[in-house]
Tab-separated table of C-alpha atoms and ligand atoms in Angstrom:
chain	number	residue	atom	x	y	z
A	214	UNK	CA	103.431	94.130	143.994
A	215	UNK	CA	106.418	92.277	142.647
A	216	UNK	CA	106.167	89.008	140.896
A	217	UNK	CA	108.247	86.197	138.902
A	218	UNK	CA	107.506	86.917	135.422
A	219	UNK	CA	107.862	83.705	133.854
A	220	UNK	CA	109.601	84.231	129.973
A	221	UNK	CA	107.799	81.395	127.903
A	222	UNK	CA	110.163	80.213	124.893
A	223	UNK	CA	108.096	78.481	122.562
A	224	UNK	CA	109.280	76.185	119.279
A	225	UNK	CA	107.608	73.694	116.999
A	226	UNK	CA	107.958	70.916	120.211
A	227	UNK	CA	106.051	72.993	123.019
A	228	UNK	CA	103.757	75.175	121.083
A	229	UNK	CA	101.124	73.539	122.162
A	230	UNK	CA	101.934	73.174	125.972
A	231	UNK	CA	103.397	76.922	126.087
A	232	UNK	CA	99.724	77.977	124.670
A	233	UNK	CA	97.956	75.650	127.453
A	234	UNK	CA	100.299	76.923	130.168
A	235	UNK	CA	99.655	80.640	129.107
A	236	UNK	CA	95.947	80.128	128.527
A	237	UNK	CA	95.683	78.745	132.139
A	238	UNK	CA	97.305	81.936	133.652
A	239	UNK	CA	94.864	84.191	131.422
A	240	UNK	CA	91.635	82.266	133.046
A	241	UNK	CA	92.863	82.541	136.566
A	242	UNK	CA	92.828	86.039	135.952
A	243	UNK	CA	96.922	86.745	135.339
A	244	UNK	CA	98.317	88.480	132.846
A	245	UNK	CA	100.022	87.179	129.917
A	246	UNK	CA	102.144	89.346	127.253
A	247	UNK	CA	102.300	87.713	123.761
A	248	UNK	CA	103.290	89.001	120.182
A	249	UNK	CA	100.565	89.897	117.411
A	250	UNK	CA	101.311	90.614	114.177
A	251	UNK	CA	101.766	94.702	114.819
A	252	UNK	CA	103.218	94.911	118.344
A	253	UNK	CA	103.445	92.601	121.877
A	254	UNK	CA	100.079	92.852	124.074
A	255	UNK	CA	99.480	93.034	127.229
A	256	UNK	CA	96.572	90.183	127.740
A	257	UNK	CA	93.867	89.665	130.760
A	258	UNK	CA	90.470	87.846	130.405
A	259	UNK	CA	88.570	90.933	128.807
A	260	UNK	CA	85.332	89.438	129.938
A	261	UNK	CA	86.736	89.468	133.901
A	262	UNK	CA	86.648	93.061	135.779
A	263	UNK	CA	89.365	91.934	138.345
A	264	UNK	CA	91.609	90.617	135.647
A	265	UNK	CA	91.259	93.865	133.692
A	266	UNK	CA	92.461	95.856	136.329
A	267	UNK	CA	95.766	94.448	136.603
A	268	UNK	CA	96.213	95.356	132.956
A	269	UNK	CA	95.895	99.654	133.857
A	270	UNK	CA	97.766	98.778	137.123
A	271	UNK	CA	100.673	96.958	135.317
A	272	UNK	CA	101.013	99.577	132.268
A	273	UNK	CA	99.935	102.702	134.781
A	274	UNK	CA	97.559	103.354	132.067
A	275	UNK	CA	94.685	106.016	132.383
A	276	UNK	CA	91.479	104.211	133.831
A	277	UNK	CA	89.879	106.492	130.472
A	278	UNK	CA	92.034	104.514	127.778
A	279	UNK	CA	89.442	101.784	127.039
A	280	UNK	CA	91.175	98.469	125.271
A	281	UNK	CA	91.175	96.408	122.142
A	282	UNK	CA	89.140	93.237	122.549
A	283	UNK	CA	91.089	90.845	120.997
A	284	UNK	CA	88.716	87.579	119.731
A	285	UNK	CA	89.933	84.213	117.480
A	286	UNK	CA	86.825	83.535	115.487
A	287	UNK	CA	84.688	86.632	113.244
A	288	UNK	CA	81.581	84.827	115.095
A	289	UNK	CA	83.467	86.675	118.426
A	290	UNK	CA	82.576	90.033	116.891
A	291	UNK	CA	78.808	89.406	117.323
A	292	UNK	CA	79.061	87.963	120.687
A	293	UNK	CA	80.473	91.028	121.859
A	294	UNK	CA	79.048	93.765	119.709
A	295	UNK	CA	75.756	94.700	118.756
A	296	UNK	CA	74.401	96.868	115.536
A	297	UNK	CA	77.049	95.331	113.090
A	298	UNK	CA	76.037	97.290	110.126
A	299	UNK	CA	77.028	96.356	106.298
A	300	UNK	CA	80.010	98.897	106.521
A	301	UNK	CA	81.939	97.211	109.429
A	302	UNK	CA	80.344	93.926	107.794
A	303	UNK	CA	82.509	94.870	104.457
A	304	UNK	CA	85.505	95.673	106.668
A	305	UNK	CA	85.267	92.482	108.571
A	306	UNK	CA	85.147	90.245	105.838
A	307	UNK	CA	88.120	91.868	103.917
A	308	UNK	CA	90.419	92.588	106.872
A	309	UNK	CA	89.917	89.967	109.455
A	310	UNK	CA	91.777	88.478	110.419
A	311	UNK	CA	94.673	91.235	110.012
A	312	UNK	CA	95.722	94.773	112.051
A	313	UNK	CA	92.505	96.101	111.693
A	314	UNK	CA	90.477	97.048	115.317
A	315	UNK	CA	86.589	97.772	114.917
A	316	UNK	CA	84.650	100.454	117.378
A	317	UNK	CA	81.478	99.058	117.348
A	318	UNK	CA	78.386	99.519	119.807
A	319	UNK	CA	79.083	97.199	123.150
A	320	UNK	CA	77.260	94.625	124.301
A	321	UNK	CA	76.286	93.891	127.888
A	322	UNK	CA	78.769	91.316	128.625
A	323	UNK	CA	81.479	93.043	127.842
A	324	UNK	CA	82.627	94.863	131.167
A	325	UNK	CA	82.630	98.597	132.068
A	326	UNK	CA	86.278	98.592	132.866
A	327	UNK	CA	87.270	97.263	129.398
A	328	UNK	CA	85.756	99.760	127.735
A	329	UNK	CA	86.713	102.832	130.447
A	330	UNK	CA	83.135	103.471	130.678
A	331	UNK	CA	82.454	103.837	126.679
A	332	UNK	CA	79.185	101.815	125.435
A	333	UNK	CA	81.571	101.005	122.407
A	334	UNK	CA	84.258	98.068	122.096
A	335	UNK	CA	87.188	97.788	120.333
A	336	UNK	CA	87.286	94.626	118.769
A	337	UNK	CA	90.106	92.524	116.548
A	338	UNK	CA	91.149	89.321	115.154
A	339	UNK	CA	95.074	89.117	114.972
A	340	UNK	CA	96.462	86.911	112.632
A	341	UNK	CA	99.425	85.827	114.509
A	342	UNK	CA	99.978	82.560	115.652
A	343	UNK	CA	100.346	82.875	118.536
A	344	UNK	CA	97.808	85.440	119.671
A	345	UNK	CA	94.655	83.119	117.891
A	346	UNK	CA	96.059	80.097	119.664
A	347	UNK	CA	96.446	81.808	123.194
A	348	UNK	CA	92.718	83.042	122.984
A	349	UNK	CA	91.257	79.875	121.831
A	350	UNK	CA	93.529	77.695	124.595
A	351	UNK	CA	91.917	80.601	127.234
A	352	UNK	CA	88.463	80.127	126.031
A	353	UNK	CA	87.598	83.938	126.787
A	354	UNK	CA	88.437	87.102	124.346
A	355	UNK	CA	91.576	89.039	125.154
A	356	UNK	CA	91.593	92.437	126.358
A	357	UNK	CA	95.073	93.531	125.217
A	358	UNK	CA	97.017	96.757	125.171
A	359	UNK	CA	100.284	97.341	123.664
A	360	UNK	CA	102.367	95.880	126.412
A	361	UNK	CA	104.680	98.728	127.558
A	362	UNK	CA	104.646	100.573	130.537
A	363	UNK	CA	102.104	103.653	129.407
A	364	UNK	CA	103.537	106.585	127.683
A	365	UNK	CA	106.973	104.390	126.036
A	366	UNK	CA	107.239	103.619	122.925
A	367	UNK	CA	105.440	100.032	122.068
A	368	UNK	CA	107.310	96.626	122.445
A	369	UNK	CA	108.360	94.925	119.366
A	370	UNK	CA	110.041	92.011	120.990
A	371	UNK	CA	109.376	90.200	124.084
A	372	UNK	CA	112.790	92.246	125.562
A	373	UNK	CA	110.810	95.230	125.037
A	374	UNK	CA	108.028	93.656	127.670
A	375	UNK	CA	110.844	92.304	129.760
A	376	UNK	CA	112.229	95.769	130.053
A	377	UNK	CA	109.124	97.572	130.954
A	378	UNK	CA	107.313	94.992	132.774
A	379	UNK	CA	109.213	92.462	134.716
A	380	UNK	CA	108.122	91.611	137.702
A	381	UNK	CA	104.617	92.994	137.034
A	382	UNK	CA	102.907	90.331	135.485
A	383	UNK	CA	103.021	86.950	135.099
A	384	UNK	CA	104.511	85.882	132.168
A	385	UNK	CA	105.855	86.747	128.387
A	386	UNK	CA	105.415	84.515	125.437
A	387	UNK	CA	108.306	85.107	123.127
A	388	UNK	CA	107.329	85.350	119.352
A	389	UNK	CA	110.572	86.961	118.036
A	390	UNK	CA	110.245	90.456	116.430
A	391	UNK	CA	106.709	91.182	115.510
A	392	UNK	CA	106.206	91.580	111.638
A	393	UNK	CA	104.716	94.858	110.835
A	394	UNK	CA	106.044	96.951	114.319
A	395	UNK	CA	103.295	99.619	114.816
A	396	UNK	CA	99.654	99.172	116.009
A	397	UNK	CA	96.851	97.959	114.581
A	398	UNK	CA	94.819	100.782	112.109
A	399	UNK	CA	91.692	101.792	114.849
A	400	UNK	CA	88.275	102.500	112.646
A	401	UNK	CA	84.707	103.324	114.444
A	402	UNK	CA	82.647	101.099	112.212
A	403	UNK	CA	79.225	102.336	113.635
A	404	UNK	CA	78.278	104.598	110.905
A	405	UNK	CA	77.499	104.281	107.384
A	406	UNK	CA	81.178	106.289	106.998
A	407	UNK	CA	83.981	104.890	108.620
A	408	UNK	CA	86.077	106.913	110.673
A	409	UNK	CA	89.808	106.250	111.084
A	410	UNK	CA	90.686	106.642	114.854
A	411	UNK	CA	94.365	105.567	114.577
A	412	UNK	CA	95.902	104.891	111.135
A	413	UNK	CA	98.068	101.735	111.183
A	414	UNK	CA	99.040	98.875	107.908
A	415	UNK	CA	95.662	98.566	106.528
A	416	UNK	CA	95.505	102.234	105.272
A	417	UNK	CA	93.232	105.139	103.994
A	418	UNK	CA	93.265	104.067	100.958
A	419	UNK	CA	93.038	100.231	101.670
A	420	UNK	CA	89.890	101.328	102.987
A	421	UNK	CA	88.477	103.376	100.377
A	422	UNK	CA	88.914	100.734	98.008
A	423	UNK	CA	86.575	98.190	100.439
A	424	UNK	CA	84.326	100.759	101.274
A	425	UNK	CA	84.015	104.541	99.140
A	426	UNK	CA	84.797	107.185	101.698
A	427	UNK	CA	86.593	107.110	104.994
A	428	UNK	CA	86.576	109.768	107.132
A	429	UNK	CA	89.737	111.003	109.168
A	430	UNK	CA	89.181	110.975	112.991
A	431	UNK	CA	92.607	111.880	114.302
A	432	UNK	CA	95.294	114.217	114.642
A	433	UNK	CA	98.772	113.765	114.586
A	434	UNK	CA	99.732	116.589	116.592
A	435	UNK	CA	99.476	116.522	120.774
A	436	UNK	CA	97.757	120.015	121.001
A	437	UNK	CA	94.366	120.729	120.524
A	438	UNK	CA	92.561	117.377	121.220
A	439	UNK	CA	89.957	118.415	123.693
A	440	UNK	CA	87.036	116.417	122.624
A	441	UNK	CA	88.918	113.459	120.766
A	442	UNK	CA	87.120	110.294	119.396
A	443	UNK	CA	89.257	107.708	120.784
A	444	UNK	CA	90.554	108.809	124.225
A	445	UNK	CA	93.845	107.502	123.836
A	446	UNK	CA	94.647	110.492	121.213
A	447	UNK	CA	94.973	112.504	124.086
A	448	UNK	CA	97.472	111.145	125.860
A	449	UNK	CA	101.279	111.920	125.440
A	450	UNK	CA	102.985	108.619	123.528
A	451	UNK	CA	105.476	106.787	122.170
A	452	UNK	CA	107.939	108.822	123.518
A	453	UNK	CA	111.550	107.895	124.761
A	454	UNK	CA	114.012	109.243	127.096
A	455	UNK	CA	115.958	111.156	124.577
A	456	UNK	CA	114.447	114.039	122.435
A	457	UNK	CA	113.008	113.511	119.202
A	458	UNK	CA	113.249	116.171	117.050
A	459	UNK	CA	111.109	114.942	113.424
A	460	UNK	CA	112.506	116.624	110.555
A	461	UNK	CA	110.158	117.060	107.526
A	462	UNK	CA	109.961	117.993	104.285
A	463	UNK	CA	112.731	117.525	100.645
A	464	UNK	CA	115.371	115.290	101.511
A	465	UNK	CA	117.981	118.093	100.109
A	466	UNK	CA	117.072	120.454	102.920
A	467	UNK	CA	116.407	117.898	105.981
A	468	UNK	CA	120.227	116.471	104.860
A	469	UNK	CA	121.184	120.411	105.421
A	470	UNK	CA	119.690	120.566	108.736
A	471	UNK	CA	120.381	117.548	110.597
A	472	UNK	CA	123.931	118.245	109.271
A	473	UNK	CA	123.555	121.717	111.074
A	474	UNK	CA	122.010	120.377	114.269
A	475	UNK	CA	124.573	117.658	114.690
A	476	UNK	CA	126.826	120.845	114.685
A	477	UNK	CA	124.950	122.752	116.944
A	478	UNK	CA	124.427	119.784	119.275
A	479	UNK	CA	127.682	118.730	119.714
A	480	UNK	CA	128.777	121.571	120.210
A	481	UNK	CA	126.922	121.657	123.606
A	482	UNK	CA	128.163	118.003	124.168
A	483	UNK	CA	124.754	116.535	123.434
A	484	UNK	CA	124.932	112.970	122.628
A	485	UNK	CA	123.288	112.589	118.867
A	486	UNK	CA	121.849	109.800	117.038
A	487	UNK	CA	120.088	109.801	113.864
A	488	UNK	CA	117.295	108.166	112.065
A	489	UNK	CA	118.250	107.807	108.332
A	490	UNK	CA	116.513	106.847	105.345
A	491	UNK	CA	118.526	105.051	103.406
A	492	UNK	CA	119.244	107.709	100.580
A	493	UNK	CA	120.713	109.603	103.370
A	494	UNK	CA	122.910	107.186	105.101
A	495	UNK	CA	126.725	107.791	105.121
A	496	UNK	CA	125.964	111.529	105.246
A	497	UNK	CA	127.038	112.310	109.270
A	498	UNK	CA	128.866	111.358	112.018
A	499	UNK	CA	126.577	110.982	114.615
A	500	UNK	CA	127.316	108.344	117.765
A	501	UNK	CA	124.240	106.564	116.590
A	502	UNK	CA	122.686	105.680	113.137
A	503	UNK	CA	119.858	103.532	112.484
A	504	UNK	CA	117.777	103.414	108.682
A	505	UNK	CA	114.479	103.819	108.516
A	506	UNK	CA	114.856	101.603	105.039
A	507	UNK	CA	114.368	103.050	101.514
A	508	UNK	CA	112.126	106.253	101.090
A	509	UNK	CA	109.486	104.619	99.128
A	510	UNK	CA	109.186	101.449	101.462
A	511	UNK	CA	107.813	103.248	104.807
A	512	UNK	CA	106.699	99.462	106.320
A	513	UNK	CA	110.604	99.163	107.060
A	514	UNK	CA	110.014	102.368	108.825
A	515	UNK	CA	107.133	101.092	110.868
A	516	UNK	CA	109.439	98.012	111.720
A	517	UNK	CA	112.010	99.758	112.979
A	518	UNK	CA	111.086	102.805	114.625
A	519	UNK	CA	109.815	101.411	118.198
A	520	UNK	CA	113.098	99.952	118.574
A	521	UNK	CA	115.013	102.090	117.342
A	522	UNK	CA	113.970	105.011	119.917
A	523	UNK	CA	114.502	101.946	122.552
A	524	UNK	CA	118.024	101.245	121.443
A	525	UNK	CA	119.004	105.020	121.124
A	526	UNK	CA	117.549	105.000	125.229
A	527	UNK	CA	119.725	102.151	126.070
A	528	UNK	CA	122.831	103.899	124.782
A	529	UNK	CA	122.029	107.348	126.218
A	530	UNK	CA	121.402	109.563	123.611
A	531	UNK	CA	119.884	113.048	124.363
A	532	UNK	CA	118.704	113.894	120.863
A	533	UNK	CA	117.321	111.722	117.798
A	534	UNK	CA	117.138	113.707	114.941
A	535	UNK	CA	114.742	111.791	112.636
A	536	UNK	CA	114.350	112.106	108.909
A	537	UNK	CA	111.105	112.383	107.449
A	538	UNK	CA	111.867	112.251	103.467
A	539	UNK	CA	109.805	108.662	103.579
A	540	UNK	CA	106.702	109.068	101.359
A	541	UNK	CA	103.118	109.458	103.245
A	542	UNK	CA	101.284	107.084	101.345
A	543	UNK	CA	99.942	103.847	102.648
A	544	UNK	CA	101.846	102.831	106.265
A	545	UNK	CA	103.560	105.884	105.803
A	546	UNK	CA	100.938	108.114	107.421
A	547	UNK	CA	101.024	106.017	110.160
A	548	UNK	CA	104.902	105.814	110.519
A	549	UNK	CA	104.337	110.170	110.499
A	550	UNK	CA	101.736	109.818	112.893
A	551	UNK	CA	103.353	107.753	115.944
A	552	UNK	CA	106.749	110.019	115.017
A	553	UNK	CA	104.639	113.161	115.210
A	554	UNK	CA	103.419	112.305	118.552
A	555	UNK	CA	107.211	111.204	120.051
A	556	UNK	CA	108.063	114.053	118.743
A	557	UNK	CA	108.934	116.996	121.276
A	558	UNK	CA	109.842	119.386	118.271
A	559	UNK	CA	109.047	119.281	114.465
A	560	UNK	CA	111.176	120.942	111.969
A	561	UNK	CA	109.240	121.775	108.275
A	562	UNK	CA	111.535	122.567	105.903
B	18	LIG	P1	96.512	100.281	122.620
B	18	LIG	O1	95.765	99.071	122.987
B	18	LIG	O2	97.535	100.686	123.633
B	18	LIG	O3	97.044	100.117	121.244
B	18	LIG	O4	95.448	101.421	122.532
B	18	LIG	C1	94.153	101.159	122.034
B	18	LIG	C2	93.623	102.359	121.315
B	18	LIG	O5	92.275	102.099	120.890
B	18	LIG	C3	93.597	103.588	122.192
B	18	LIG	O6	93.951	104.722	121.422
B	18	LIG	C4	92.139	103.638	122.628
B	18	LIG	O7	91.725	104.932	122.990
B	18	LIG	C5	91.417	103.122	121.387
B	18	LIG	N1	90.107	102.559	121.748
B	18	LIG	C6	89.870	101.426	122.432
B	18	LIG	N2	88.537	101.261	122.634
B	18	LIG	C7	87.937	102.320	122.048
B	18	LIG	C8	86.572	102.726	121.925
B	18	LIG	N3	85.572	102.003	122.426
B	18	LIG	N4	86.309	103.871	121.256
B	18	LIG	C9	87.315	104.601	120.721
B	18	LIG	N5	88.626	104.274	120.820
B	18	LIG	C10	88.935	103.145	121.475
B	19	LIG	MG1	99.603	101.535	123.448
């Protein structure tokens, strides 16, 4: 079904009528995309079944990919989950509001649909603007995946949502770029050890230092998740139109090799861009060169790599050759993680 998707532009003079406007939509049961402070989401009335639906409709996401709950005040956390334990308790207090999600054990009124079936719920407080304003002016928690169609690589900018969604829902609220770029860190809080579903800003180690031991629940690679944790993991992501080909290991040898595959590629008329640190910039001719930002700074990474694979579409590249000198620590396992999973080859070197 095609529909006007109305593009909200908000400023300090109609914040507050933009939110009232949007917030209307979201109780009628529309759908509203807005910016957070990771990427844009895709919001319906979590607590309304109908409403939900439109959300796996408009995306042509997997009725099995449950979503993240997204709530305004910590109180929301106990309205919709049950068994909050002294763990999650720890994590809420430190992290919330902030790119954190929580599994936690589902109450009753949150719907089946929401939760593809799970009796868990993802649940989290964004500390955007925007996002806390829209759920308080639509009185009801937010069920809200990243708002691309399913499978692309996440939206960043309202653009992004334009480009993948127009004419599918009913309206975008344009925030500008979001801050950190990549999704929110995903932990199942249920236990007395939390397990890291997703990893995202608020890292591993963030974590340990709140809590003692974390446990790992994911795997960057696409094979070999038959029984995963968080259904999502199993689906293919992130990816764009062009191959990505990740290239890992000393920044010596993956400056060899891209050089050698922009030979080898051109050669068979492939159109090549390139994903550079910024040690390695000004080291190729390639038709398209983006930085990933300094080596030791991987959050300019995490900013930039959504869009990036978007822009490289846009121009028609077949092959992104991506450089993965960046250090793991901290974002940085995340940044490896969503690459890892665009990824339809990965060079170790
Ligand atoms: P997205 O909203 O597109 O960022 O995706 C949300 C992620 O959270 C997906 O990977 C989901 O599988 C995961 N998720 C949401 N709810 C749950 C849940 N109850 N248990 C485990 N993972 C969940
Ligand atoms: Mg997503």
């Amino acid at each position: 079904m095609k529909m006007q998707t109305h593009l909200f532009v908000q400023d300090k003079g109609n914040f507050e009528e933009v939110m009232q406007s949007a917030g209307k939509i979201i109780r009628a049961g529309g759908l509203v995309a807005f910016p957070t402070e990771t990427v844009y989401g895709l919001g319906a009335n979590a607590l309304n079944p109908d409403a939900v639906q439109k959300i796996f409709e408009a995306k042509g996401r997997p009725a099995d990919n449950p979503l993240i709950v997204h709530v305004a005040k910590k109180e929301d956390f106990f309205r919709l989950a049950d068994e909050i334990n002294p763990t999650a308790k720890k994590l809420m207090d430190t992290f919330c509001p902030g790119p954190l999600t929580l599994i936690l054990k589902k109450k009753e009124i949150v719907p089946d649909i929401t939760t593809a079936g799970l009796d868990s719920v993802a649940i989290r407080l964004p500390s955007n603007k925007i996002a806390r304003e829209l759920i308080l002016a639509s009185g009801t928690p937010i069920a809200a995946p990243s708002a691309n169609r399913s499978g692309s690589p996440s939206p960043t900018s309202a653009s992004h949502v334009m480009n993948d969604l127009n004419g599918k829902i009913d309206a975008i609220i344009d925030g500008g770029n979001t801050e950190i770029g990549i999704e929110s860190t995903v932990v199942d809080a249920r236990g007395d050890i939390p397990i890291i579903l997703r990893p995202g800003e608020i890292s591993r180690e963030d974590i340990e230092t709140v809590v003692g031991k974390v446990e790992i629940g994911y795997k960057d690679n696409k094979e070999g998740i038959k029984n995963p944790l968080s259904p999502g993991m199993k689906y293919t992501h992130y990816s764009p139109h062009a191959e990505v080909i990740l290239l890992e290991g000393s920044a010596e040898a993956i400056k060899q090799k891209i050089a050698e595959l922009i030979q080898q590629y051109s050669s068979e008329e492939k159109k090549i861009g390139v994903l550079l640190t910024e040690e390695l910039q000004d080291n190729f001719v390639a038709m398209k060169v983006i930085s990933l930002g300094l080596a030791s700074q991987p959050s300019v990474a995490a900013q930039r790599i959504f869009s990036a694979m978007r822009e490289m579409d846009m121009e028609g590249i077949d092959i992104i050759l991506v450089d993965g000198s960046f250090t793991s620590q901290g974002i940085g396992a995340a940044v490896f993680n969503r690459l890892r999973k665009a990824a339809s080859k990965m060079i170790n070197l």
